[in-house]
Amino acid sequence: MDLRAAFRVAEAAVLPLRCAFCGTRTRAREGVICAGCYDDLPWGRPAPAPPHSPLECELAPLAYAFPVDAAIKALKFRRRLFYGPALAQLLQEACTELPAGIDAVQPVPLHWRRQWRRGFNQALEIAKPLARHLGLPVIHNVVRCRATRPQAGLTARARAGNLRGAFRVRGTLRHEHVLVIDDVMTTGATMRHVAGALVSAGAARVSGLAVARA
């Protein structure tokens, strides 16, 4: 047993894990979601990326329904940061359906003013533990250079127009196949605009992964 594994065993013995959804103690192999809650979550069906999308693949394994919607709202608006690792755990199995060759993880960025008010980026809180699980770096090349209206409540056409020119890539992109992470996907406009910025900056391939589809 290596040092990292030994530390996890010792940590679990001192601070036993509890399910993020129901609060019961979980087994080490269950992580932070117990088997009962995991099975009862609103799992959805895979949907292919639309034609002419800059995304090679876009996945959102869950439906935006209770209790996943409540967990995402608690993370975003009530600063319940422990939901970040829990939602990342829900994405682990979906990662097996992603194309091969992914070499970096890029969370969908917030505009700096929104991140300053909120104090964190919920997509990053999900991306960090997922990237550790995949053994990949988290990159921050994409920035949101224009403050936009919230996407909720907008039509598909309005969503696309709202995001036009909102993202750009800073610095040199040194990765070939980037995985974009977000919390919720509705029309997919946000993720596709991020992907378009990455492709324009030289990414050969971009895939997208969100927790839930609304």
XYZ file of N, CA, C and O in Angstrom:
856
model
N 0.855 -1.193 0.000
C 0.000 0.000 0.000
C 0.888 1.238 0.000
O 1.789 1.374 0.822
N 0.646 2.157 -0.967
C 1.458 3.360 -1.016
C 1.009 4.347 0.057
O -0.013 4.164 0.722
N 1.779 5.426 0.207
C 1.528 6.385 1.280
C 0.172 7.060 1.116
O -0.557 7.268 2.092
N -0.196 7.389 -0.125
C -1.470 8.060 -0.354
C -2.647 7.170 0.025
O -3.598 7.603 0.667
N -2.571 5.898 -0.356
C -3.642 4.956 -0.019
C -3.724 4.755 1.484
O -4.810 4.679 2.057
N -2.553 4.670 2.148
C -2.542 4.500 3.595
C -3.166 5.702 4.292
O -3.901 5.556 5.276
N -2.905 6.906 3.756
C -3.499 8.110 4.346
C -5.016 8.086 4.202
O -5.736 8.445 5.140
N -5.515 7.632 3.053
C -6.966 7.576 2.856
C -7.616 6.598 3.823
O -8.702 6.847 4.350
N -6.960 5.460 4.057
C -7.494 4.482 5.000
C -7.547 5.068 6.396
O -8.551 4.938 7.116
N -6.449 5.729 6.803
C -6.401 6.335 8.141
C -7.430 7.451 8.279
O -8.105 7.575 9.303
N -7.578 8.253 7.236
C -8.543 9.352 7.271
C -9.961 8.818 7.399
O -10.770 9.349 8.169
N -10.273 7.744 6.664
C -11.613 7.161 6.722
C -11.906 6.594 8.104
O -13.045 6.610 8.574
N -10.864 6.083 8.774
C -11.065 5.518 10.105
C -11.368 6.613 11.122
O -12.178 6.434 12.035
N -10.712 7.761 10.965
C -10.901 8.856 11.911
C -12.137 9.677 11.562
O -12.909 10.074 12.429
N -12.326 9.940 10.266
C -13.443 10.753 9.786
C -14.254 9.935 8.792
O -14.065 10.058 7.586
N -15.120 9.060 9.249
C -15.876 8.210 8.337
C -16.718 9.037 7.378
O -17.277 10.069 7.753
N -16.783 8.578 6.133
C -17.530 9.286 5.107
C -19.027 9.143 5.330
O -19.497 8.114 5.806
N -19.751 10.180 4.951
C -21.205 10.132 5.003
C -21.769 10.544 3.657
O -21.195 11.375 2.959
N -22.883 9.949 3.311
C -23.509 10.206 2.018
C -23.924 11.677 1.925
O -24.559 12.222 2.831
N -23.580 12.314 0.814
C -23.908 13.718 0.611
C -25.400 13.943 0.464
O -25.882 15.063 0.664
N -26.151 12.886 0.139
C -27.583 13.042 -0.090
C -28.432 12.654 1.121
O -29.413 13.331 1.423
N -28.085 11.574 1.801
C -28.935 11.134 2.917
C -28.236 11.194 4.269
O -28.885 11.050 5.304
N -26.925 11.364 4.303
C -26.199 11.516 5.558
C -25.791 10.230 6.240
O -25.140 10.267 7.283
N -26.160 9.069 5.684
C -25.750 7.810 6.307
C -24.272 7.555 6.064
O -23.703 8.029 5.078
N -23.669 6.775 6.954
C -22.255 6.443 6.798
C -22.079 5.557 5.573
O -22.868 4.646 5.326
N -21.049 5.844 4.784
C -20.801 5.069 3.579
C -19.562 4.204 3.743
O -18.691 4.486 4.557
N -19.509 3.159 2.939
C -18.304 2.329 2.881
C -17.265 3.033 2.024
O -17.589 3.872 1.193
N -15.992 2.659 2.241
C -14.906 3.326 1.521
C -15.099 3.238 0.012
O -14.865 4.202 -0.715
N -15.553 2.083 -0.465
C -15.713 1.908 -1.914
C -16.874 2.730 -2.463
O -16.971 2.960 -3.677
N -17.782 3.186 -1.610
C -18.914 3.986 -2.064
C -18.573 5.467 -2.186
O -19.302 6.224 -2.832
N -17.477 5.892 -1.567
C -17.129 7.300 -1.596
C -18.091 8.119 -0.763
O -18.410 7.762 0.365
N -18.603 9.228 -1.331
C -19.484 10.111 -0.571
C -20.945 9.992 -1.006
O -21.763 10.863 -0.700
N -21.272 8.919 -1.720
C -22.661 8.656 -2.102
C -22.947 7.183 -1.823
O -22.284 6.302 -2.362
N -23.931 6.919 -0.977
C -24.229 5.535 -0.630
C -24.872 4.826 -1.824
O -25.423 5.460 -2.732
N -24.809 3.507 -1.806
C -25.316 2.714 -2.930
C -26.806 2.934 -3.154
O -27.273 2.989 -4.300
N -27.576 3.084 -2.067
C -29.011 3.293 -2.205
C -29.333 4.593 -2.919
O -30.163 4.622 -3.838
N -28.695 5.682 -2.504
C -28.933 6.967 -3.157
C -28.439 6.944 -4.596
O -29.092 7.484 -5.495
N -27.292 6.334 -4.815
C -26.730 6.268 -6.167
C -27.720 5.619 -7.125
O -27.979 6.114 -8.224
N -28.308 4.515 -6.705
C -29.255 3.793 -7.569
C -30.542 4.573 -7.790
O -31.186 4.426 -8.838
N -30.932 5.393 -6.823
C -32.206 6.110 -6.911
C -32.108 7.450 -7.620
O -33.125 8.123 -7.820
N -30.914 7.869 -8.008
C -30.751 9.170 -8.660
C -31.377 9.154 -10.057
O -31.517 8.095 -10.676
N -31.752 10.334 -10.571
C -32.438 10.402 -11.873
C -31.479 10.274 -13.054
O -31.171 11.250 -13.753
N -31.007 9.070 -13.263
C -30.081 8.828 -14.364
C -30.800 9.019 -15.691
O -31.922 8.567 -15.882
N -30.137 9.679 -16.636
C -30.731 9.949 -17.940
C -30.146 9.057 -19.014
O -29.400 8.112 -18.746
N -30.495 9.374 -20.237
C -29.998 8.633 -21.389
C -28.975 9.487 -22.137
O -29.157 10.698 -22.277
N -27.906 8.859 -22.649
C -26.916 9.632 -23.403
C -27.547 10.275 -24.631
O -28.440 9.704 -25.264
N -27.099 11.475 -24.959
C -27.555 12.173 -26.161
C -26.329 12.576 -26.974
O -25.369 13.118 -26.426
N -26.330 12.310 -28.275
C -25.152 12.649 -29.087
C -25.004 14.154 -29.261
O -25.981 14.902 -29.155
N -23.786 14.587 -29.529
C -23.574 16.003 -29.852
C -24.253 16.299 -31.178
O -24.266 15.463 -32.081
N -24.849 17.489 -31.314
C -25.526 17.818 -32.571
C -24.530 17.968 -33.716
O -23.333 18.178 -33.486
N -25.006 17.879 -34.963
C -24.107 18.064 -36.105
C -23.445 19.440 -36.081
O -24.031 20.418 -35.623
N -22.215 19.502 -36.560
C -21.455 20.747 -36.694
C -21.099 21.371 -35.339
O -20.764 22.552 -35.277
N -21.178 20.605 -34.269
C -20.768 21.108 -32.965
C -19.255 21.031 -32.843
O -18.643 20.081 -33.340
N -18.618 22.007 -32.187
C -17.169 21.891 -31.928
C -16.834 20.804 -30.923
O -15.669 20.467 -30.741
N -17.871 20.262 -30.257
C -17.655 19.186 -29.293
C -17.689 17.840 -30.001
O -18.639 17.522 -30.721
N -16.665 17.060 -29.772
C -16.655 15.702 -30.308
C -17.691 14.837 -29.598
O -18.310 13.953 -30.183
N -17.872 15.093 -28.320
C -18.794 14.313 -27.499
C -19.301 15.216 -26.399
O -18.547 16.025 -25.858
N -20.603 15.133 -26.068
C -21.128 15.864 -24.923
C -22.036 14.938 -24.123
O -22.978 14.373 -24.659
N -21.696 14.788 -22.852
C -22.423 13.872 -21.985
C -22.938 14.608 -20.758
O -22.271 15.489 -20.216
N -24.127 14.229 -20.324
C -24.696 14.689 -19.060
C -25.478 13.499 -18.521
O -26.596 13.232 -18.956
N -24.901 12.716 -17.599
C -25.476 11.420 -17.242
C -26.763 11.478 -16.423
O -27.473 10.483 -16.338
N -27.072 12.625 -15.828
C -28.245 12.721 -14.953
C -29.245 13.739 -15.484
O -28.893 14.670 -16.212
N -30.497 13.545 -15.108
C -31.522 14.548 -15.385
C -31.491 15.600 -14.275
O -31.179 15.296 -13.121
N -31.830 16.837 -14.645
C -31.854 17.923 -13.669
C -33.161 17.826 -12.881
O -34.136 18.527 -13.134
N -33.183 16.892 -11.943
C -34.372 16.593 -11.143
C -33.903 16.269 -9.729
O -32.716 16.033 -9.482
N -34.846 16.241 -8.796
C -34.512 15.988 -7.398
C -33.883 14.594 -7.234
O -34.333 13.642 -7.861
N -32.821 14.477 -6.416
C -32.186 15.497 -5.576
C -30.973 16.167 -6.215
O -30.309 16.966 -5.571
N -30.698 15.818 -7.476
C -29.518 16.383 -8.127
C -29.660 17.885 -8.313
O -28.702 18.642 -8.086
N -30.856 18.345 -8.714
C -31.047 19.785 -8.891
C -30.858 20.529 -7.572
O -30.244 21.610 -7.522
N -31.346 19.949 -6.481
C -31.185 20.582 -5.170
C -29.714 20.645 -4.763
O -29.256 21.642 -4.173
N -28.964 19.589 -5.073
C -27.537 19.574 -4.735
C -26.776 20.626 -5.524
O -25.915 21.332 -4.977
N -27.084 20.760 -6.814
C -26.404 21.757 -7.640
C -26.731 23.165 -7.157
O -25.848 24.030 -7.055
N -27.990 23.427 -6.824
C -28.378 24.746 -6.314
C -27.718 25.029 -4.972
O -27.281 26.163 -4.709
N -27.621 24.014 -4.114
C -26.973 24.204 -2.817
C -25.496 24.523 -2.990
O -24.931 25.346 -2.260
N -24.856 23.870 -3.950
C -23.454 24.160 -4.235
C -23.293 25.586 -4.744
O -22.471 26.351 -4.230
N -24.100 25.974 -5.724
C -23.932 27.267 -6.384
C -24.349 28.446 -5.517
O -23.658 29.470 -5.467
N -25.490 28.318 -4.864
C -26.094 29.487 -4.239
C -26.026 29.495 -2.713
O -26.291 30.527 -2.092
N -25.696 28.330 -2.118
C -25.620 28.267 -0.658
C -24.231 27.856 -0.175
O -24.032 27.566 0.993
N -23.292 27.796 -1.112
C -21.884 27.514 -0.799
C -21.699 26.173 -0.089
O -20.831 26.023 0.770
N -22.485 25.187 -0.450
C -22.308 23.843 0.107
C -21.258 23.118 -0.727
O -21.568 22.300 -1.596
N -19.987 23.438 -0.457
C -18.905 22.995 -1.324
C -18.680 21.484 -1.274
O -18.047 20.928 -2.178
N -19.198 20.812 -0.249
C -19.022 19.361 -0.184
C -19.757 18.661 -1.326
O -19.477 17.497 -1.629
N -20.692 19.367 -1.976
C -21.365 18.755 -3.121
C -20.456 18.691 -4.352
O -20.743 17.944 -5.284
N -19.389 19.470 -4.368
C -18.468 19.410 -5.503
C -17.902 18.015 -5.709
O -18.056 17.416 -6.788
N -17.237 17.420 -4.688
C -16.738 16.048 -4.836
C -17.848 15.027 -5.072
O -17.644 14.039 -5.789
N -19.026 15.241 -4.464
C -20.124 14.294 -4.671
C -20.577 14.300 -6.124
O -20.774 13.236 -6.740
N -20.737 15.487 -6.709
C -21.152 15.572 -8.103
C -20.049 15.063 -9.025
O -20.336 14.438 -10.061
N -18.800 15.287 -8.649
C -17.694 14.733 -9.437
C -17.732 13.211 -9.428
O -17.462 12.565 -10.442
N -18.077 12.635 -8.277
C -18.165 11.175 -8.197
C -19.228 10.637 -9.154
O -19.057 9.567 -9.746
N -20.320 11.378 -9.315
C -21.378 10.942 -10.225
C -20.912 10.943 -11.681
O -21.525 10.278 -12.523
N -19.870 11.694 -11.984
C -19.370 11.766 -13.355
C -18.338 10.690 -13.672
O -17.985 10.497 -14.839
N -17.850 9.986 -12.659
C -16.749 9.056 -12.892
C -17.115 7.945 -13.873
O -16.342 7.611 -14.776
N -18.301 7.364 -13.709
C -18.687 6.287 -14.612
C -18.901 6.801 -16.027
O -18.548 6.142 -17.007
N -19.452 8.011 -16.158
C -19.664 8.593 -17.486
C -18.354 8.813 -18.220
O -18.321 8.804 -19.456
N -17.269 8.996 -17.471
C -15.965 9.216 -18.103
C -15.536 8.021 -18.953
O -14.751 8.178 -19.895
N -16.035 6.841 -18.634
C -15.675 5.660 -19.428
C -16.295 5.724 -20.824
O -15.870 4.991 -21.715
N -17.292 6.586 -21.023
C -17.939 6.729 -22.330
C -17.313 7.838 -23.171
O -17.697 8.032 -24.330
N -16.353 8.568 -22.608
C -15.711 9.652 -23.341
C -14.696 9.106 -24.339
O -14.154 8.013 -24.152
N -14.404 9.844 -25.395
C -13.372 9.411 -26.347
C -12.005 9.326 -25.673
O -11.754 9.980 -24.653
N -11.137 8.535 -26.250
C -9.778 8.384 -25.716
C -8.949 9.630 -26.029
O -9.269 10.407 -26.922
N -7.878 9.789 -25.272
C -6.897 10.825 -25.577
C -7.081 12.145 -24.871
O -6.356 13.104 -25.155
N -8.037 12.246 -23.950
C -8.223 13.507 -23.219
C -6.990 13.772 -22.359
O -6.519 12.893 -21.633
N -6.448 14.988 -22.461
C -5.215 15.279 -21.727
C -5.307 16.500 -20.813
O -4.311 16.901 -20.219
N -6.494 17.088 -20.662
C -6.658 18.222 -19.747
C -8.134 18.445 -19.481
O -8.995 18.073 -20.283
N -8.413 19.077 -18.348
C -9.781 19.388 -17.931
C -9.913 20.900 -17.777
O -9.116 21.528 -17.070
N -10.906 21.476 -18.455
C -11.169 22.911 -18.391
C -12.574 23.149 -17.855
O -13.565 22.839 -18.514
N -12.716 23.694 -16.640
C -14.060 24.048 -16.158
C -14.598 25.254 -16.915
O -13.830 26.138 -17.316
N -15.914 25.292 -17.122
C -16.529 26.476 -17.715
C -16.272 27.655 -16.767
O -16.615 27.586 -15.580
N -15.670 28.727 -17.260
C -15.322 29.834 -16.353
C -16.502 30.763 -16.087
O -17.420 30.891 -16.896
N -16.466 31.399 -14.939
C -17.375 32.487 -14.626
C -16.716 33.818 -14.991
O -15.482 33.931 -15.026
N -17.526 34.835 -15.241
C -16.960 36.172 -15.362
C -16.386 36.563 -14.005
O -16.921 36.173 -12.957
N -15.306 37.349 -14.024
C -14.601 37.629 -12.766
C -15.504 38.303 -11.743
O -15.372 38.060 -10.543
N -16.455 39.127 -12.203
C -17.315 39.804 -11.235
C -18.256 38.810 -10.557
O -18.484 38.897 -9.341
N -18.797 37.877 -11.331
C -19.685 36.877 -10.729
C -18.903 35.960 -9.791
O -19.384 35.605 -8.717
N -17.687 35.597 -10.184
C -16.894 34.734 -9.305
C -16.503 35.484 -8.033
O -16.474 34.889 -6.946
N -16.225 36.775 -8.154
C -15.877 37.566 -6.961
C -17.058 37.615 -6.001
O -16.897 37.470 -4.793
N -18.283 37.804 -6.524
C -19.457 37.849 -5.664
C -19.745 36.486 -5.036
O -20.082 36.395 -3.856
N -19.603 35.427 -5.829
C -19.925 34.090 -5.332
C -18.804 33.543 -4.465
O -19.046 32.778 -3.531
N -17.569 33.873 -4.801
C -16.422 33.401 -4.032
C -15.799 32.129 -4.553
O -14.753 31.703 -4.054
N -16.386 31.524 -5.549
C -15.862 30.275 -6.118
C -16.584 30.021 -7.443
O -17.583 30.675 -7.762
N -16.046 29.075 -8.197
C -16.667 28.642 -9.456
C -17.148 27.217 -9.259
O -16.336 26.315 -9.023
N -18.454 26.988 -9.340
C -18.984 25.651 -9.070
C -18.455 24.613 -10.061
O -18.240 23.454 -9.698
N -18.210 25.015 -11.309
C -17.673 24.066 -12.287
C -16.266 23.619 -11.884
O -15.897 22.451 -12.063
N -15.495 24.534 -11.325
C -14.154 24.182 -10.859
C -14.222 23.239 -9.671
O -13.403 22.314 -9.547
N -15.183 23.453 -8.765
C -15.320 22.576 -7.597
C -15.658 21.139 -8.015
O -15.333 20.190 -7.304
N -16.309 20.981 -9.144
C -16.595 19.645 -9.676
C -15.396 19.123 -10.459
O -15.048 17.941 -10.386
N -14.745 20.022 -11.196
C -13.647 19.608 -12.076
C -12.418 19.128 -11.302
O -11.744 18.178 -11.732
N -12.115 19.771 -10.179
C -10.877 19.419 -9.460
C -10.853 17.963 -8.994
O -9.895 17.241 -9.300
N -11.861 17.477 -8.266
C -11.801 16.073 -7.850
C -11.930 15.107 -9.025
O -11.344 14.012 -8.992
N -12.662 15.499 -10.067
C -12.771 14.613 -11.229
C -11.424 14.510 -11.941
O -11.020 13.419 -12.358
N -10.717 15.623 -12.066
C -9.397 15.601 -12.699
C -8.421 14.741 -11.905
O -7.602 14.012 -12.481
N -8.505 14.807 -10.565
C -7.642 13.945 -9.745
C -7.955 12.480 -10.023
O -7.046 11.648 -10.117
N -9.229 12.155 -10.119
C -9.634 10.776 -10.411
C -9.080 10.326 -11.764
O -8.644 9.167 -11.905
N -9.074 11.215 -12.749
C -8.613 10.871 -14.094
C -7.102 10.993 -14.242
O -6.544 10.548 -15.251
N -6.453 11.617 -13.262
C -5.010 11.833 -13.367
C -4.653 12.870 -14.410
O -3.610 12.766 -15.068
N -5.493 13.918 -14.547
C -5.293 14.948 -15.563
C -5.142 16.315 -14.913
O -5.669 16.553 -13.823
N -4.459 17.250 -15.596
C -4.361 18.616 -15.055
C -5.643 19.407 -15.307
O -6.350 19.186 -16.294
N -5.933 20.327 -14.392
C -6.996 21.305 -14.605
C -6.351 22.546 -15.206
O -5.372 23.069 -14.664
N -6.883 23.004 -16.342
C -6.331 24.200 -16.975
C -7.336 25.346 -16.857
O -8.525 25.138 -16.622
N -6.828 26.572 -17.016
C -7.665 27.765 -16.906
C -7.400 28.686 -18.092
O -7.366 29.903 -17.942
N -7.217 28.095 -19.255
C -6.929 28.889 -20.438
C -8.125 29.706 -20.916
O -7.961 30.788 -21.470
N -9.322 29.167 -20.739
C -10.513 29.881 -21.205
C -10.971 30.858 -20.128
O -11.103 30.484 -18.955
N -11.214 32.091 -20.526
C -11.742 33.102 -19.608
C -13.048 33.646 -20.183
O -13.265 33.658 -21.397
N -13.908 34.067 -19.280
C -15.171 34.688 -19.688
C -14.920 36.183 -19.723
O -14.832 36.839 -18.681
N -14.761 36.718 -20.910
C -14.317 38.107 -21.048
C -15.469 39.092 -21.111
O -15.245 40.305 -21.130
N -16.699 38.586 -21.155
C -17.861 39.478 -21.203
C -18.912 38.958 -20.237
O -19.237 37.777 -20.253
N -19.405 39.839 -19.374
C -20.477 39.452 -18.460
C -21.751 39.240 -19.272
O -22.095 40.052 -20.133
N -22.435 38.139 -19.018
C -23.647 37.819 -19.764
C -24.818 37.662 -18.806
O -24.645 37.443 -17.606
N -26.019 37.756 -19.358
C -27.205 37.476 -18.561
C -27.227 35.997 -18.205
O -26.707 35.161 -18.959
N -27.832 35.625 -17.080
C -28.003 34.191 -16.790
C -28.743 33.514 -17.929
O -29.690 34.066 -18.502
N -28.324 32.289 -18.272
C -28.921 31.563 -19.378
C -30.326 31.054 -19.052
O -31.127 30.843 -19.952
N -30.606 30.832 -17.777
C -31.913 30.293 -17.383
C -33.033 31.205 -17.854
O -32.987 32.421 -17.675
N -34.023 30.602 -18.467
C -35.190 31.346 -18.925
C -35.089 31.885 -20.331
O -36.076 32.374 -20.878
N -33.904 31.798 -20.963
C -33.740 32.283 -22.328
C -34.073 31.183 -23.326
O -33.898 29.997 -23.051
N -34.531 31.574 -24.515
C -34.756 30.610 -25.582
C -33.412 30.129 -26.112
O -32.358 30.723 -25.829
N -33.433 29.051 -26.900
C -32.200 28.511 -27.464
C -31.478 29.561 -28.297
O -30.255 29.716 -28.219
N -32.238 30.339 -29.108
C -31.608 31.377 -29.932
C -31.035 32.481 -29.058
O -29.923 32.977 -29.303
N -31.771 32.868 -28.024
C -31.290 33.922 -27.122
C -30.053 33.462 -26.355
O -29.147 34.256 -26.098
N -30.021 32.195 -25.991
C -28.847 31.666 -25.288
C -27.601 31.784 -26.151
O -26.532 32.195 -25.678
N -27.735 31.404 -27.410
C -26.580 31.475 -28.312
C -26.128 32.920 -28.500
O -24.930 33.225 -28.465
N -27.080 33.842 -28.678
C -26.719 35.241 -28.848
C -26.121 35.850 -27.590
O -25.207 36.670 -27.659
N -26.612 35.435 -26.452
C -26.130 35.937 -25.170
C -24.660 35.606 -24.956
O -23.936 36.355 -24.296
N -24.212 34.489 -25.531
C -22.843 34.013 -25.290
C -21.873 34.384 -26.405
O -20.680 34.088 -26.299
N -22.358 35.006 -27.460
C -21.478 35.314 -28.583
C -20.350 36.239 -28.138
O -20.575 37.304 -27.578
N -19.122 35.795 -28.339
C -17.958 36.585 -27.960
C -17.669 36.623 -26.479
O -16.860 37.436 -26.023
N -18.314 35.733 -25.710
C -18.155 35.786 -24.248
C -16.892 35.097 -23.753
O -16.447 35.362 -22.635
N -16.315 34.206 -24.560
C -15.164 33.427 -24.105
C -13.966 33.644 -25.028
O -14.121 33.785 -26.242
N -12.801 33.647 -24.435
C -11.568 33.672 -25.220
C -10.517 32.841 -24.497
O -10.654 32.537 -23.294
N -9.478 32.478 -25.211
C -8.384 31.695 -24.637
C -7.195 32.610 -24.394
O -6.789 33.371 -25.278
N -6.654 32.549 -23.204
C -5.468 33.331 -22.874
C -4.272 32.394 -22.793
O -4.400 31.211 -22.452
N -3.108 32.931 -23.066
C -1.901 32.119 -23.007
C -1.839 31.116 -24.151
O -2.647 31.144 -25.087
N -0.897 30.209 -24.056
C -0.698 29.186 -25.081
C -1.381 27.902 -24.651
O -1.141 27.405 -23.554
N -2.235 27.393 -25.503
C -2.914 26.133 -25.212
C -1.980 24.986 -25.578
O -1.594 24.834 -26.736
N -1.621 24.163 -24.605
C -0.627 23.112 -24.818
C -1.251 21.708 -24.788
O -0.546 20.724 -24.576
N -2.533 21.633 -24.990
C -3.210 20.341 -24.900
C -4.000 20.072 -26.167
O -4.534 20.982 -26.797
N -4.072 18.794 -26.534
C -4.685 18.389 -27.790
C -6.174 18.094 -27.669
O -6.946 18.379 -28.567
N -6.570 17.473 -26.543
C -7.962 17.043 -26.386
C -8.419 17.472 -24.991
O -8.027 16.871 -23.989
N -9.237 18.491 -24.943
C -9.643 19.111 -23.674
C -11.059 18.657 -23.318
O -11.950 18.620 -24.170
N -11.253 18.323 -22.049
C -12.567 17.983 -21.521
C -13.125 19.195 -20.784
O -12.545 19.649 -19.801
N -14.246 19.732 -21.264
C -14.899 20.884 -20.641
C -15.921 20.377 -19.628
O -16.733 19.501 -19.942
N -15.891 20.930 -18.416
C -16.772 20.491 -17.326
C -17.730 21.614 -16.941
O -17.329 22.765 -16.780
N -19.008 21.265 -16.775
C -19.993 22.213 -16.278
C -20.953 21.484 -15.353
O -20.942 20.251 -15.276
N -21.785 22.250 -14.634
C -22.733 21.621 -13.728
C -24.012 21.188 -14.449
O -24.463 20.057 -14.298
N -24.590 22.090 -15.254
C -25.860 21.801 -15.919
C -25.748 22.127 -17.405
O -25.155 23.143 -17.781
N -26.323 21.273 -18.229
C -26.405 21.514 -19.658
C -27.884 21.588 -20.043
O -28.652 20.687 -19.704
N -28.254 22.665 -20.715
C -29.638 22.784 -21.194
C -29.628 22.610 -22.715
O -29.839 21.525 -23.227
N -29.338 23.677 -23.441
C -29.184 23.534 -24.894
C -27.762 23.146 -25.275
O -27.517 22.728 -26.398
N -26.826 23.306 -24.341
C -25.422 23.037 -24.631
C -24.692 24.235 -25.192
O -23.511 24.133 -25.538
N -25.353 25.405 -25.269
C -24.741 26.577 -25.883
C -23.468 27.020 -25.155
O -22.462 27.330 -25.791
N -23.506 27.050 -23.828
C -22.330 27.493 -23.080
C -21.132 26.604 -23.369
O -20.032 27.092 -23.692
N -21.325 25.311 -23.276
C -20.225 24.383 -23.483
C -19.682 24.469 -24.912
O -18.475 24.382 -25.148
N -20.578 24.671 -25.872
C -20.129 24.737 -27.266
C -19.373 26.028 -27.548
O -18.428 26.033 -28.341
N -19.743 27.114 -26.891
C -18.982 28.352 -27.069
C -17.593 28.229 -26.444
O -16.616 28.731 -27.001
N -17.506 27.576 -25.290
C -16.184 27.320 -24.702
C -15.366 26.434 -25.633
O -14.178 26.690 -25.881
N -15.993 25.394 -26.163
C -15.294 24.489 -27.083
C -14.835 25.228 -28.328
O -13.713 25.002 -28.825
N -15.678 26.127 -28.851
C -15.291 26.889 -30.030
C -14.063 27.741 -29.781
O -13.184 27.854 -30.643
N -13.986 28.338 -28.587
C -12.807 29.137 -28.243
C -11.562 28.266 -28.176
O -10.480 28.664 -28.634
N -11.700 27.071 -27.628
C -10.553 26.159 -27.532
C -10.095 25.705 -28.908
O -8.888 25.641 -29.189
N -11.034 25.383 -29.772
C -10.674 24.951 -31.131
C -9.987 26.090 -31.884
O -8.985 25.885 -32.580
N -10.502 27.304 -31.732
C -9.883 28.455 -32.388
C -8.463 28.689 -31.897
O -7.625 29.226 -32.628
N -8.185 28.291 -30.654
C -6.857 28.478 -30.076
C -5.918 27.314 -30.372
O -4.772 27.331 -29.933
N -6.415 26.293 -31.080
C -5.528 25.219 -31.492
C -5.815 23.847 -30.945
O -5.083 22.896 -31.262
N -6.862 23.695 -30.126
C -7.192 22.355 -29.632
C -7.656 21.493 -30.802
O -8.495 21.916 -31.610
N -7.129 20.292 -30.892
C -7.528 19.390 -31.968
C -8.891 18.774 -31.708
O -9.670 18.535 -32.637
N -9.192 18.546 -30.425
C -10.442 17.886 -30.056
C -10.933 18.469 -28.727
O -10.122 18.801 -27.854
N -12.256 18.553 -28.581
C -12.855 19.007 -27.330
C -14.059 18.119 -27.048
O -14.891 17.871 -27.927
N -14.172 17.635 -25.820
C -15.335 16.904 -25.362
C -15.954 17.654 -24.187
O -15.271 18.464 -23.546
N -17.219 17.396 -23.929
C -17.920 18.099 -22.859
C -18.613 17.149 -21.917
O -19.160 16.127 -22.343
N -18.603 17.468 -20.634
C -19.227 16.638 -19.612
C -19.881 17.524 -18.569
O -19.207 18.363 -17.955
N -21.184 17.379 -18.393
C -21.925 18.102 -17.359
C -22.587 17.085 -16.439
O -22.809 15.939 -16.826
N -22.910 17.521 -15.239
C -23.545 16.613 -14.284
C -24.947 16.258 -14.747
O -25.326 15.089 -14.758
N -25.727 17.266 -15.128
C -27.139 17.029 -15.412
C -27.585 17.783 -16.654
O -27.036 18.831 -17.004
N -28.617 17.242 -17.280
C -29.223 17.890 -18.445
C -30.612 18.368 -18.045
O -31.443 17.588 -17.565
N -30.857 19.663 -18.235
C -32.142 20.249 -17.868
C -33.114 20.203 -19.049
O -32.691 20.130 -20.191
